[in-house]
Amino acid sequence: MENIYGYLMKYTNLVTGWQYRFFVLNNEAGLLEYFVNEQSRNQKPRGTLQLAGAVISPSDEDSHTFTVNAASGEQYKLRATDAKERQHWVSRLQVCTQHHTEAIGKNNPPLKSRSFSLASQGSGNSPGVQRRPSQNPVSFFNVGHHKLPAGKRVPILQPDHLIDVREMMSQAEGQQRDLIRNIECLPASGHLTSLDPDLLMLKATSMATMNCLNDCFHILQLQHASQQKGSLPAGTTISWLEPKISLSNHFKNGAAQNFSSESNKPASVIEEQSMPEPCHLTREPEEINPDEELEDTCVNKEDDLGAVEEQRSVILHLLSQLKLGMDLTRVVLPTFILEKRSLLEMYADFMSHPDLFIAITNGATPEERMIRFVEYYLTSFHEGRKGAIAKKPYNPIIGETFHCSWRMAKGEVASDSDSNSSSHSLSEQATLPQEPEGQVEPDCYTVRFVAEQVSHHPPVSGFYAECVEKKMCVNAHVWTKSKFLGMSIGVTMVGEGLLSLLEYGEEYTFSLPCAYARSILTVPWVELGGKVNVNCAKTGYSASITFHTKPFYGGKLHRVTGEVKQNATNTVVCRVQGEWNSVLEFTYSNGETKYVDLTKLSVTRKRVRPLEKQGPFESRRLWQHVTESLKDGDIDKATEHKRALEERQRNEERLRAETEAPWSTKYFVKEGDGWVYYNPLWKTAPTPQTQQMDTN
């Protein structure tokens, strides 16, 4: 095969970003080399990757990007000029990688057969080695390669053997927990401390070893299930696939725990593990009765910084396991950094100013409606974040849902005459007095919200909100991709939202900014960054908004700038600047200015059904024990409940894979690359076009 070469863009780091580099694929040597430019090709390469054992992955972010992940752990993130060029590079790299990987296998024959026993390890009275003679580990722990005589079948691993394997792994994990506990009990200063780099590495490698064993055990389970498949009657339950213990149960220390008994577990944990999986419940959409919803009285403040500082050793242990650029989607983060709400509820909190949302349709012109949407969009992030500290909402489990609504008296919504008034502040708008008890509720607008976790890997959430009275709705799907960036964590919100104003036949597409958790070793804080666009194809108006990250030296925090344009004439009709969590300044083409003080902007409380009326997979009921434990400051108990939910989700996912049962969503259906609410308002409410056709 001939070598190929050419220019590709390579992601260097956060400071310099993407850089053009000249790449050469050396097929004979199995190397991918790059140089600063083509002229320096005769010099020493700037970088080299061994392709044997590498993984070449086209990115799902766009059609131009791909990654080369070497067996050494090094990674190149590359970008071609177009999809065709990317396919050319990916194909050639994959062929070269496969050739050299197979060559290594041919040149390195398998090791000679050998076996070993674990029975001699550990004390004779430890729970892991007290077993029946028929369960001797020597009989099933054989490492090596054996050729079977012709006609012989591979013996099927029996279920009780797998139970023994799990018991032995449980014993090993208990010892690993003892190791971690002993390291963390060391003094913070002196000759040998709990933050010693070698001890942190020991903690990380022991954890990685247990995770690897867990993955291997999962493979054994799947292999046994596939061998048994077809010989089992329909509907048979393979009970041994359900774990007898929590394999990653790190909330307790010591190996003397009674793993075979459920008696020490709180009733709420047993309830969480025994709840029916979502696919066994009705997946028919449920119509929520708004009369059952009550004004939310739950106030979850996230201002406690002490827990983060006290758990610094845990954070250091976590950091010791991460690599720069590593995807954190499957990384289990410590419980003490969690917010007391699900990610689905966080999306609902972005709607905490429903008066501004409803007021979009009151704009008299397309220009004014676009400006009003930008105003609403920029004011939504402040309330979506709870407090200044960067904490993480619960990762929704697949099938989880969240429902709520808001009611706004019609007099509280800004009309056409309220817009673009000079030196006007939204925070100074008067609110109507509350009606005395017993009187009829004033005429209100209702905004209804529903969210669902539609996918687990990748983690995708769908959410939908509508106001029937104003003939408007918004539909969005978001894939949260988190990466480790050194001393910060970056979260990319992949997806798109669509706002529909049915009264005008207008659709506004928009995206979401990236979020960053900074200073994760001290007091973490949230920062938004990136450029987002809002477009309305029908009217020809668009908006470009930039969330600025703080520069290394100087500069303001949380700065945002933007402008609204008329695309046909390229005329800027509105400019905005300020901070997304403080004061925003809107300057219009007529010279008028409006200030919005988000700290004084009134928040409308959402209305939620009481826990006893919620379904078992609605967010607040699902996570109620975790939330209660966090409120009480009991991190161990919160971790216990959280782990029970995660373990149940993994079991359900394995069962679906083994039975090849597809996942069925409840409220959202997949259309192309996105997810759409099953019964959006644009399907039921008449549009201006249909109304005109009816009158003709």
XYZ file of C-alpha atoms in Angstrom:
696
model
C 0.000 0.000 0.000
C 1.198 3.479 -0.846
C 1.728 6.085 1.818
C -0.788 8.919 1.925
C -0.148 12.450 3.053
C -1.839 15.825 3.243
C -2.945 18.638 5.518
C -5.373 18.030 8.383
C -6.415 20.201 11.295
C -5.205 18.902 14.676
C -6.671 19.958 18.019
C -3.718 21.088 20.113
C -5.049 22.474 23.401
C -7.562 24.891 24.876
C -5.322 27.885 24.222
C -4.256 27.389 20.620
C -7.211 25.251 19.524
C -7.082 23.786 15.996
C -3.861 24.005 13.956
C -3.088 22.937 10.366
C -0.476 20.188 10.312
C 0.980 18.057 7.521
C 0.264 14.344 8.131
C 1.952 11.282 6.620
C 0.567 7.737 6.930
C 3.578 5.382 6.766
C 1.920 2.090 5.842
C 5.110 0.028 5.934
C 6.082 1.111 9.450
C 2.505 1.398 10.730
C 3.019 4.993 11.838
C 0.988 8.189 11.616
C 3.416 11.128 11.629
C 2.825 14.840 11.443
C 4.953 17.892 10.691
C 4.430 21.629 11.094
C 4.163 21.965 7.310
C 5.080 20.112 4.114
C 8.423 21.909 3.856
C 9.591 20.383 7.169
C 8.765 16.836 6.046
C 12.464 15.934 5.749
C 13.032 16.864 9.387
C 12.130 14.898 12.505
C 8.325 14.470 12.862
C 6.617 16.753 15.347
C 4.669 13.737 16.595
C 4.273 10.008 15.874
C 1.578 7.441 16.692
C 1.971 3.647 16.505
C -1.128 2.368 14.710
C -0.929 -1.273 15.843
C -3.808 -1.770 18.262
C -5.158 1.738 17.630
C -8.838 2.640 17.259
C -9.928 4.998 14.477
C -13.262 6.670 15.294
C -15.258 9.089 13.127
C -16.758 11.745 15.391
C -20.507 12.161 15.803
C -20.060 15.903 16.416
C -19.842 16.680 12.698
C -18.973 15.073 9.360
C -15.343 16.323 9.257
C -13.799 15.262 12.590
C -12.268 11.923 13.623
C -9.956 10.628 16.354
C -6.996 8.254 16.388
C -6.658 6.509 19.770
C -3.330 4.705 20.087
C -2.832 1.639 22.276
C -0.463 3.747 24.394
C -3.373 5.989 25.404
C -2.286 8.928 23.263
C -5.002 10.500 21.126
C -5.054 12.709 18.028
C -8.246 14.658 17.343
C -8.223 15.545 13.637
C -10.473 17.382 11.212
C -10.599 17.024 7.420
C -11.860 19.658 4.985
C -15.028 17.686 4.179
C -16.781 14.369 4.748
C -15.237 12.743 1.665
C -11.680 13.520 2.767
C -12.441 12.273 6.290
C -13.720 8.973 4.902
C -10.553 8.613 2.802
C -8.265 9.074 5.809
C -10.365 6.920 8.130
C -10.526 4.040 5.654
C -6.782 4.018 4.987
C -5.929 4.352 8.673
C -8.242 1.470 9.572
C -6.706 -0.812 6.916
C -3.186 0.024 8.095
C -4.158 -0.469 11.741
C -5.754 -3.852 11.077
C -2.714 -5.054 9.082
C -0.185 -4.199 11.783
C -2.396 -5.407 14.631
C -2.757 -8.817 12.957
C 0.992 -8.897 12.293
C 1.680 -8.537 16.005
C -0.646 -11.459 16.734
C 1.164 -13.685 14.189
C 4.602 -12.775 15.491
C 3.624 -13.380 19.137
C 2.108 -16.875 19.637
C -0.107 -17.461 22.674
C 1.439 -18.356 26.020
C 1.673 -21.980 27.130
C -1.253 -23.309 29.064
C -1.069 -22.666 32.788
C -3.512 -22.704 35.661
C -3.580 -21.299 39.138
C -5.726 -21.474 42.248
C -6.996 -18.627 44.317
C -7.799 -20.920 47.224
C -4.384 -20.330 48.786
C -4.867 -16.574 48.821
C -6.445 -14.861 51.824
C -7.190 -16.252 55.239
C -8.875 -19.587 55.630
C -11.781 -18.167 57.561
C -12.611 -15.377 55.128
C -16.101 -15.477 53.580
C -14.739 -15.677 50.044
C -13.046 -19.092 50.536
C -15.719 -20.866 52.570
C -17.392 -22.983 49.889
C -18.496 -26.506 49.053
C -15.858 -28.951 47.710
C -17.671 -29.004 44.365
C -17.028 -25.309 44.033
C -13.226 -25.477 44.131
C -11.889 -22.448 42.215
C -9.235 -24.659 40.586
C -11.987 -26.283 38.557
C -12.938 -23.125 36.728
C -10.032 -20.645 37.003
C -7.875 -21.800 34.082
C -5.792 -19.268 32.205
C -4.398 -20.125 28.786
C -5.374 -21.575 25.445
C -6.420 -25.228 24.990
C -7.241 -26.958 21.725
C -10.195 -29.311 22.093
C -10.343 -32.637 20.263
C -12.524 -32.722 17.188
C -16.196 -33.080 17.942
C -15.858 -31.851 21.522
C -17.954 -28.886 22.615
C -16.864 -26.171 24.964
C -18.412 -26.959 28.380
C -21.004 -24.449 29.477
C -20.099 -22.556 32.631
C -22.687 -23.410 35.264
C -24.659 -20.658 37.051
C -23.384 -21.702 40.503
C -19.817 -21.288 39.257
C -20.610 -17.732 38.268
C -22.042 -17.149 41.721
C -18.717 -18.334 43.137
C -16.855 -15.945 40.867
C -18.964 -13.078 42.106
C -18.359 -14.075 45.721
C -14.604 -14.124 45.168
C -14.747 -10.759 43.439
C -16.730 -9.445 46.379
C -13.969 -10.599 48.718
C -11.327 -8.932 46.543
C -13.303 -5.722 46.487
C -13.630 -5.757 50.254
C -9.848 -5.958 50.483
C -9.539 -3.130 47.989
C -11.862 -0.986 50.100
C -9.685 -1.757 53.135
C -6.676 -0.565 51.166
C -8.373 2.710 50.246
C -9.560 3.228 53.812
C -6.059 2.667 55.225
C -4.554 5.109 52.732
C -7.145 7.784 53.470
C -6.590 7.365 57.228
C -2.964 8.451 56.849
C -2.151 11.951 58.168
C -2.354 14.926 55.815
C 1.270 15.863 56.557
C 4.455 14.050 57.473
C 6.733 11.477 55.887
C 3.920 9.420 54.322
C 0.623 11.170 53.606
C -2.690 10.203 52.047
C -1.838 12.479 49.084
C 1.417 10.700 48.268
C 1.547 10.328 44.439
C 2.477 6.620 44.644
C -0.411 5.893 46.999
C -2.830 7.805 44.764
C -1.590 5.713 41.849
C -2.070 2.545 43.926
C -5.663 3.571 44.664
C -6.297 4.258 40.981
C -4.791 0.978 39.728
C -6.636 -1.101 42.320
C -9.903 0.552 41.311
C -9.134 0.005 37.610
C -8.383 -3.669 38.301
C -11.736 -4.205 40.009
C -13.535 -2.406 37.177
C -11.766 -4.643 34.659
C -12.766 -7.771 36.578
C -16.345 -6.539 36.667
C -16.320 -6.076 32.877
C -14.887 -9.583 32.414
C -17.589 -11.037 34.645
C -20.230 -9.251 32.575
C -18.773 -10.856 29.427
C -19.012 -14.288 31.079
C -22.665 -13.624 31.900
C -23.447 -12.599 28.318
C -21.563 -15.620 26.953
C -23.484 -17.990 29.177
C -26.776 -16.328 28.233
C -26.007 -16.688 24.529
C -25.110 -20.386 24.979
C -28.318 -21.001 26.913
C -30.422 -19.013 24.442
C -32.766 -21.179 22.446
C -32.725 -23.990 25.003
C -34.804 -22.052 27.515
C -38.603 -21.867 27.312
C -40.047 -18.505 26.379
C -40.479 -16.205 29.337
C -37.919 -18.002 31.550
C -36.073 -15.681 33.923
C -32.344 -16.320 34.392
C -32.259 -15.420 38.053
C -28.484 -15.795 38.497
C -27.910 -12.862 36.145
C -29.256 -10.576 38.849
C -26.379 -9.590 41.156
C -26.505 -10.932 44.702
C -24.467 -7.958 45.978
C -23.519 -4.468 44.892
C -20.152 -5.057 43.248
C -19.005 -1.458 43.489
C -20.326 -0.900 46.977
C -17.802 1.713 48.131
C -19.992 3.399 50.669
C -18.940 0.834 53.316
C -15.378 -0.059 54.340
C -14.098 -3.447 55.411
C -14.376 -6.948 54.061
C -16.392 -8.333 56.952
C -19.692 -7.136 55.477
C -22.315 -9.849 54.991
C -22.660 -9.738 51.218
C -25.127 -12.602 50.952
C -27.780 -10.947 53.071
C -30.130 -8.115 52.244
C -31.091 -7.642 55.866
C -28.650 -4.741 56.581
C -29.943 -2.701 53.659
C -32.509 0.007 54.313
C -35.982 -0.822 53.068
C -35.799 2.074 50.623
C -32.712 0.575 48.921
C -34.378 -2.833 48.586
C -37.420 -1.031 47.170
C -35.236 0.792 44.621
C -33.570 -2.448 43.500
C -36.847 -4.359 43.257
C -38.859 -1.727 41.405
C -40.184 -2.969 38.057
C -38.087 -1.854 35.120
C -39.581 0.858 32.876
C -40.166 -1.497 29.956
C -42.455 -3.606 32.181
C -44.564 -0.578 33.053
C -47.052 0.950 30.700
C -45.240 3.001 28.078
C -48.421 4.728 26.974
C -48.225 8.528 27.367
C -49.921 9.781 30.506
C -52.004 12.929 30.491
C -51.212 14.895 33.634
C -54.192 16.497 35.337
C -53.180 20.119 36.023
C -55.561 20.246 38.981
C -53.333 17.702 40.754
C -50.304 19.983 40.488
C -49.494 22.261 43.408
C -47.129 25.213 43.652
C -43.649 23.894 44.380
C -42.466 24.536 47.923
C -39.168 22.680 47.553
C -36.151 24.985 47.940
C -32.836 23.214 47.394
C -30.005 25.636 48.040
C -26.574 24.621 46.763
C -24.428 27.089 48.708
C -22.637 24.675 51.055
C -18.938 24.803 50.126
C -17.672 22.860 53.143
C -18.391 19.409 51.765
C -16.293 20.044 48.654
C -13.283 21.195 50.658
C -13.571 18.294 53.103
C -13.598 15.746 50.262
C -10.448 16.971 48.507
C -8.741 13.583 48.874
C -11.666 11.950 47.061
C -11.341 14.473 44.221
C -7.585 13.827 44.000
C -8.254 10.105 43.851
C -10.742 10.680 41.029
C -8.315 12.921 39.124
C -5.611 10.264 39.380
C -7.786 7.989 37.215
C -8.571 10.510 34.463
C -6.707 11.475 31.312
C -6.827 14.818 29.546
C -9.705 14.842 27.064
C -11.243 11.693 28.562
C -14.987 11.247 28.045
C -16.695 11.316 31.453
C -20.014 9.873 30.278
C -19.368 6.514 31.981
C -17.363 7.846 34.944
C -19.208 7.633 38.268
C -18.600 10.888 40.128
C -18.660 11.116 43.945
C -22.066 11.767 45.504
C -21.105 14.854 47.502
C -20.810 16.976 44.328
C -24.420 16.273 43.299
C -27.199 18.826 43.182
C -30.476 17.834 44.784
C -32.366 17.563 41.489
C -32.295 15.584 38.265
C -30.960 16.969 35.002
C -34.519 16.784 33.650
C -35.711 19.140 36.381
C -32.792 21.465 35.635
C -34.098 21.825 32.079
C -37.490 22.725 33.539
C -35.881 25.422 35.699
C -34.683 27.137 32.510
C -38.389 27.972 32.039
C -38.659 29.850 35.357
C -39.609 33.110 33.596
C -42.727 31.935 31.725
C -43.946 35.531 31.404
C -41.005 36.321 29.110
C -41.580 33.084 27.189
C -45.257 33.848 26.596
C -44.501 37.487 25.734
C -42.600 36.407 22.603
C -45.882 36.045 20.713
C -46.929 39.581 21.725
C -44.287 41.079 19.462
C -46.023 43.029 16.698
C -43.334 42.400 14.038
C -40.952 39.558 13.146
C -38.073 41.766 14.312
C -39.625 42.301 17.712
C -40.469 38.618 18.148
C -36.864 37.625 17.431
C -35.591 40.206 19.945
C -38.043 38.980 22.561
C -36.914 35.407 22.057
C -33.269 36.453 22.545
C -34.248 38.291 25.747
C -36.012 35.223 27.066
C -33.138 32.919 26.009
C -30.486 34.967 27.822
C -32.491 35.281 31.041
C -33.109 31.527 31.310
C -29.600 30.426 32.375
C -29.437 32.336 35.657
C -32.270 30.420 37.300
C -31.254 27.174 35.607
C -28.109 27.203 37.747
C -28.742 26.768 41.478
C -26.197 28.890 43.358
C -22.636 29.867 42.499
C -21.008 26.515 43.249
C -20.613 24.027 40.399
C -22.537 20.927 41.369
C -23.841 18.226 39.086
C -27.504 17.233 38.710
C -28.422 13.540 38.895
C -27.843 11.644 35.659
C -31.374 10.646 34.585
C -31.924 6.922 34.130
C -33.487 5.783 30.881
C -37.264 6.094 31.012
C -37.172 8.775 33.720
C -39.657 11.633 33.212
C -40.388 15.005 34.769
C -43.663 16.953 34.562
C -44.544 20.436 35.756
C -46.405 23.573 34.702
C -46.549 27.301 35.330
C -49.563 29.595 35.573
C -49.316 33.277 34.740
C -52.080 35.832 35.148
C -52.613 37.430 31.757
C -51.958 40.880 33.196
C -48.427 39.856 34.199
C -47.320 39.156 30.620
C -45.700 42.053 28.782
C -47.868 43.317 25.936
C -46.774 44.934 22.686
C -46.762 48.391 24.267
C -44.251 47.331 26.943
C -41.422 46.616 24.528
C -38.324 48.657 23.752
C -39.035 51.394 26.299
C -35.966 53.462 27.119
C -34.203 52.702 30.402
C -36.870 50.121 31.169
C -35.989 47.272 33.527
C -37.889 43.995 33.457
C -37.180 43.578 37.141
C -39.358 46.625 37.864
C -42.499 45.242 36.241
C -45.370 45.267 38.718
C -47.043 42.013 39.598
C -50.717 41.628 40.222
C -51.871 41.184 43.822
C -52.739 37.621 44.775
C -56.391 36.715 44.840
C -57.814 36.135 48.320
C -58.532 32.533 49.218
C -61.878 31.271 48.087
C -62.151 33.614 45.087
C -62.092 32.364 41.515
C -58.567 32.201 40.111
C -57.863 35.013 37.606
C -57.711 34.277 33.912
C -54.310 32.630 33.398
C -51.954 31.364 30.776
C -50.632 27.845 31.455
C -47.240 26.600 30.277
C -46.972 22.827 30.451
C -43.582 21.027 30.514
C -42.575 17.376 30.057
C -39.076 15.853 29.826
C -37.916 12.271 29.285
C -34.553 10.509 29.217
C -34.822 8.808 25.849
C -31.368 7.208 25.687
C -28.724 6.051 28.170
C -25.683 5.585 25.905
C -25.381 8.234 24.609
C -27.230 10.182 27.340
C -29.972 12.061 25.458
C -32.837 14.004 27.041
C -35.914 15.298 25.265
C -38.071 18.104 26.612
C -41.163 19.909 25.400
C -43.142 22.937 26.642
C -46.311 24.480 25.274
C -48.795 27.267 25.934
C -52.024 26.319 24.198
C -53.640 29.730 24.745
C -50.786 31.489 22.894
C -50.391 28.732 20.268
C -46.671 28.339 20.946
C -44.444 25.402 21.858
C -40.764 24.496 22.116
C -39.228 21.067 21.474
C -35.592 20.188 22.149
C -33.252 17.237 22.518
C -29.872 17.477 24.265
C -26.959 15.053 24.392
C -24.636 16.001 27.258
C -20.991 15.150 26.463
C -18.576 15.808 29.325
C -14.780 15.786 29.125
C -11.923 16.134 31.580
C -9.849 19.241 30.788
C -7.241 19.180 33.544
C -8.360 21.481 36.338
C -11.848 21.825 34.878
C -14.618 19.738 33.325
C -16.287 20.733 30.049
C -19.837 19.767 29.086
C -20.953 20.114 25.475
C -24.697 20.323 24.909
C -25.151 18.595 21.564
C -28.601 19.026 20.095
C -31.100 21.548 18.843
C -34.243 23.292 19.991
C -37.209 24.444 17.939
C -39.622 27.184 19.016
C -42.883 27.237 17.045
C -45.150 30.309 16.993
C -48.192 28.793 15.311
C -50.085 32.076 15.191
C -47.470 33.433 12.768
C -46.238 30.179 11.200
C -42.693 30.937 12.437
C -40.081 28.458 13.619
C -36.947 29.451 15.525
C -34.057 26.977 15.720
C -31.477 27.415 18.472
C -28.604 25.624 20.193
C -27.142 25.681 23.715
C -23.735 26.869 24.992
C -21.052 24.695 26.570
C -20.701 24.639 30.358
C -17.481 24.407 32.361
C -16.842 23.506 35.990
C -13.702 25.462 36.910
C -11.307 25.138 39.880
C -12.439 21.620 40.732
C -9.674 21.221 43.337
C -10.779 24.212 45.409
C -14.261 25.745 45.188
C -15.701 24.824 41.776
C -17.743 27.380 39.878
C -19.743 27.354 36.644
C -18.867 29.163 33.445
C -20.666 29.154 30.093
C -18.786 29.400 26.822
C -19.207 29.126 23.087
C -21.223 30.635 20.263
C -24.890 29.855 19.685
C -27.170 30.827 16.837
C -30.887 31.488 16.582
C -32.505 31.435 13.146
C -35.984 31.979 11.723
C -36.029 30.933 8.070
C -39.451 32.406 7.349
C -38.733 35.963 8.529
C -35.034 36.075 7.631
C -34.002 37.233 11.111
C -31.171 35.610 13.022
C -29.225 36.134 16.223
C -25.617 35.351 17.072
C -24.794 35.068 20.785
C -21.337 34.510 22.283
C -20.740 33.363 25.847
C -17.208 34.484 26.677
C -15.010 32.392 28.958
C -12.730 34.352 31.247
C -9.262 34.941 29.719
C -6.203 33.783 31.655
C -5.250 37.340 32.578
C -7.865 39.955 33.445
C -11.307 40.115 31.925
C -14.793 39.750 33.371
C -16.592 36.605 34.398
C -19.788 35.369 32.733
C -19.664 37.938 29.926
C -22.066 37.584 27.003
C -22.478 39.577 23.792
C -24.831 39.220 20.872
C -26.634 40.853 18.004
C -29.867 40.375 16.089
C -29.711 40.778 12.304
C -31.985 41.040 9.321
C -30.224 38.609 6.991
C -31.422 40.082 3.698
C -29.904 43.514 4.413
C -27.306 42.383 6.984
C -28.667 45.113 9.274
C -28.102 44.823 13.023
C -31.386 45.690 14.750
C -30.349 44.973 18.353
C -27.131 44.495 20.329
C -26.796 42.937 23.757
C -23.967 42.863 26.278
C -23.513 42.167 29.972
C -23.332 39.106 32.230
C -25.737 36.193 31.867
C -26.117 35.934 35.668
C -26.233 39.662 36.496
C -27.264 42.625 34.314
C -27.960 42.578 30.568
C -28.093 45.691 28.392
C -30.147 45.677 25.167
C -29.529 48.494 22.667
C -32.002 48.851 19.801
C -31.567 50.341 16.330
C -33.618 53.404 17.332
C -31.090 54.228 20.049
C -33.237 53.102 22.964
C -31.755 50.978 25.736
C -33.220 48.425 28.121
C -31.541 46.950 31.211
C -32.475 43.598 32.711
C -31.274 42.892 36.244
C -31.523 39.126 36.545
C -30.877 39.185 40.290
C -34.149 41.123 40.744
C -36.156 39.358 38.075
C -39.167 37.642 39.641
C -39.255 33.856 39.427
C -42.512 31.989 38.901
C -42.620 28.801 40.925
C -43.409 25.697 38.948
C -46.348 23.493 39.842
C -45.602 19.798 40.505
C -47.701 16.838 41.577
C -47.117 15.597 45.153
C -44.761 12.612 45.423
C -47.571 10.225 46.301
C -49.304 11.009 42.983
C -46.176 10.724 40.854
C -45.283 7.619 38.895
C -42.339 5.451 40.034
C -40.116 6.820 37.250
C -40.870 10.496 37.703
C -37.698 12.314 38.739
C -38.579 13.473 42.253
C -40.084 10.178 43.349
C -37.300 8.190 41.699
C -34.502 10.160 43.427
C -36.377 11.036 46.642
C -34.159 8.950 48.958
C -30.967 10.372 47.450
C -32.328 13.898 47.831
C -33.435 13.340 51.418
C -30.030 11.923 52.357
C -28.224 14.865 50.765
C -30.477 17.283 52.652
C -29.587 15.465 55.885
C -25.889 15.620 55.014
C -25.623 11.805 55.008
C -23.321 11.270 52.014
C -22.858 7.527 52.658
C -26.590 6.905 52.646
C -27.086 9.060 49.538
C -24.354 7.044 47.786
C -26.103 3.833 48.814
C -29.411 4.879 47.275
C -27.742 6.280 44.156
C -25.777 3.088 43.612
C -28.933 0.984 43.944
C -30.603 2.972 41.148
C -27.519 2.763 38.911
C -27.114 -0.970 39.505
C -30.747 -1.570 38.625
C -30.332 0.410 35.416
C -27.278 -1.674 34.436
C -29.177 -4.908 35.123
C -32.087 -3.780 32.968
C -29.735 -2.773 30.171
C -28.037 -6.188 30.273
C -31.390 -7.968 30.231
C -32.543 -5.974 27.192
C -29.292 -6.808 25.405
C -29.650 -10.508 26.191
C -33.296 -10.685 25.123
C -32.726 -8.275 22.200
C -35.692 -6.251 23.414
C -35.685 -2.728 21.948
C -36.229 0.225 24.274
C -39.570 1.974 23.864
C -39.883 5.640 24.813
C -43.009 7.110 26.370
C -43.386 10.729 25.223
C -40.815 11.255 22.444
C -40.302 9.631 19.058
C -37.092 9.625 17.052
C -37.180 11.627 13.817
C -33.915 11.636 11.904
C -31.136 12.601 14.321
C -33.506 14.232 16.800
C -36.346 13.456 19.185
C -39.803 15.027 18.901
C -42.697 15.073 21.359
C -45.350 12.527 20.343
C -48.232 15.036 20.248
C -46.815 18.530 19.620
C -49.066 21.531 19.392
C -48.318 22.024 15.703
C -50.152 18.736 15.003
C -53.324 19.757 16.799
C -53.551 23.562 16.665
C -54.451 25.174 13.318
C -51.735 27.256 11.653
C -52.380 30.455 9.646
C -52.010 28.444 6.420
C -54.646 25.870 7.422
C -56.990 28.591 8.656
C -56.692 30.373 5.315
C -57.407 27.142 3.462
C -60.508 26.582 5.606
C -61.919 29.995 4.700
C -61.372 29.502 0.965
